[in-house]
Amino acid sequence: MGTAVEATRLASVKYLLPFAFVLNPALVAQSGSGQVFLAVILAVVGVPALALALGTSRPWWERLFLGAGGLLLLLPPGWFTGVGVALLGVVILRHRVRRASTLAA
C-alpha cells in the first residue's frame, strides 16, 4: 500500500501538465522560437520541482517552496517566473549549505 501511495504522489504531476499546456501556449509551440525555448527550459525545471514537492519526505516549507516554484515556472513568463526561480533558489541554497556543513563535520 505504501508503494501505491508513493507512486500516486509522484504521478500526480502528470495530471497538472495539461493545465500548463493550456495556460502556456509556448509549451505546444504556439509562439516564437525564443518563447518556446524558454517555456521548455522552465518546464524542465518546474516538473521535477513539482515531483519533489509531491513525492518526497522533505520539511513542509521545502515542499511548499518546491510546489509553488514549480507551478509558477509552468505559467507563461512574467514576474511570477522570477518568484518561482527565487523559491527554488532558496531550497537549492539551503540544500547546499546543509550538505557543506555535513561534509565539513
Coordinates of C-alpha atoms in Angstrom, one line a residue:
M1 CA 0.0 0.0 0.0
G2 CA 2.9 2.4 0.8
T3 CA 4.3 1.8 -2.7
A4 CA 0.9 2.6 -4.3
V5 CA 0.6 5.8 -2.3
E6 CA 4.1 6.9 -3.2
A7 CA 3.5 6.1 -6.9
T8 CA 0.3 8.1 -6.9
R9 CA 2.1 11.1 -5.3
L10 CA 4.8 11.0 -8.0
A11 CA 2.4 10.5 -10.8
S12 CA 0.1 13.3 -9.7
V13 CA 2.4 15.8 -11.6
K14 CA 1.2 14.3 -14.9
Y15 CA -2.4 15.4 -14.1
L16 CA -1.2 19.0 -13.8
L17 CA 0.7 19.1 -17.1
P18 CA -2.3 19.5 -19.4
F19 CA -3.2 22.7 -17.5
A20 CA 0.3 24.0 -18.1
F21 CA -0.2 23.4 -21.9
V22 CA -3.4 25.3 -21.8
L23 CA -2.1 28.2 -19.7
N24 CA 1.2 28.5 -21.6
P25 CA 0.8 28.0 -25.4
A26 CA 4.5 28.2 -25.9
L27 CA 4.8 24.7 -24.5
V28 CA 3.0 23.4 -27.6
A29 CA 5.0 25.6 -30.0
Q30 CA 2.3 28.3 -30.5
S31 CA 4.8 31.2 -30.1
G32 CA 8.1 32.3 -31.4
S33 CA 11.1 30.0 -31.1
G34 CA 12.7 32.1 -28.2
Q35 CA 9.5 31.8 -26.2
V36 CA 9.2 28.1 -26.9
F37 CA 12.8 27.5 -25.8
L38 CA 12.3 29.5 -22.6
A39 CA 9.0 27.7 -21.8
V40 CA 10.6 24.3 -22.3
I41 CA 13.6 25.1 -20.1
L42 CA 11.3 26.4 -17.4
A43 CA 9.1 23.3 -17.7
V44 CA 12.1 21.0 -17.5
V45 CA 12.9 22.7 -14.1
G46 CA 9.3 23.1 -12.9
V47 CA 8.1 19.5 -13.4
P48 CA 10.9 17.9 -11.3
A49 CA 10.3 20.5 -8.6
L50 CA 6.7 19.6 -8.5
A51 CA 7.6 15.9 -8.4
L52 CA 9.9 16.6 -5.5
A53 CA 7.3 18.6 -3.7
L54 CA 4.6 15.9 -4.0
G55 CA 6.7 12.7 -3.7
T56 CA 9.4 13.2 -1.1
S57 CA 9.6 13.4 2.7
R58 CA 11.1 16.9 2.9
P59 CA 10.3 19.5 5.5
W60 CA 6.9 21.1 4.9
W61 CA 8.4 24.5 3.9
E62 CA 10.7 22.9 1.3
R63 CA 7.7 21.1 -0.2
L64 CA 5.7 24.3 -0.2
F65 CA 8.5 26.2 -1.9
L66 CA 9.2 23.4 -4.4
G67 CA 5.5 23.1 -5.3
A68 CA 4.8 26.8 -5.6
G69 CA 8.0 27.4 -7.5
G70 CA 7.3 24.5 -9.9
L71 CA 3.8 25.7 -10.6
L72 CA 4.9 29.3 -11.2
L73 CA 7.5 28.1 -13.7
L74 CA 4.9 26.3 -15.7
L75 CA 2.9 29.5 -16.3
P76 CA 3.7 31.9 -19.1
P77 CA 6.8 34.0 -18.4
G78 CA 6.2 37.1 -16.3
W79 CA 7.0 38.4 -12.8
F80 CA 5.9 35.2 -11.3
T81 CA 8.7 33.3 -13.2
G82 CA 11.2 35.3 -11.1
V83 CA 9.3 34.4 -7.9
G84 CA 9.3 30.7 -8.9
V85 CA 13.1 30.8 -9.6
A86 CA 13.6 32.6 -6.2
L87 CA 11.6 30.0 -4.3
L88 CA 13.5 27.1 -6.0
G89 CA 16.8 29.0 -5.3
V90 CA 16.1 29.2 -1.6
V91 CA 15.6 25.4 -1.5
I92 CA 18.7 24.7 -3.5
L93 CA 20.8 27.1 -1.4
R94 CA 19.5 25.6 1.8
H95 CA 20.4 22.1 0.5
R96 CA 23.9 23.2 -0.5
V97 CA 24.6 24.8 2.9
R98 CA 23.3 21.8 4.7
R99 CA 25.4 19.5 2.5
A100 CA 28.5 21.6 3.0
S101 CA 28.1 21.6 6.8
T102 CA 27.7 17.8 6.9
L103 CA 30.8 17.3 4.7
A104 CA 32.8 19.6 6.8
A105 CA 31.9 17.8 10.0

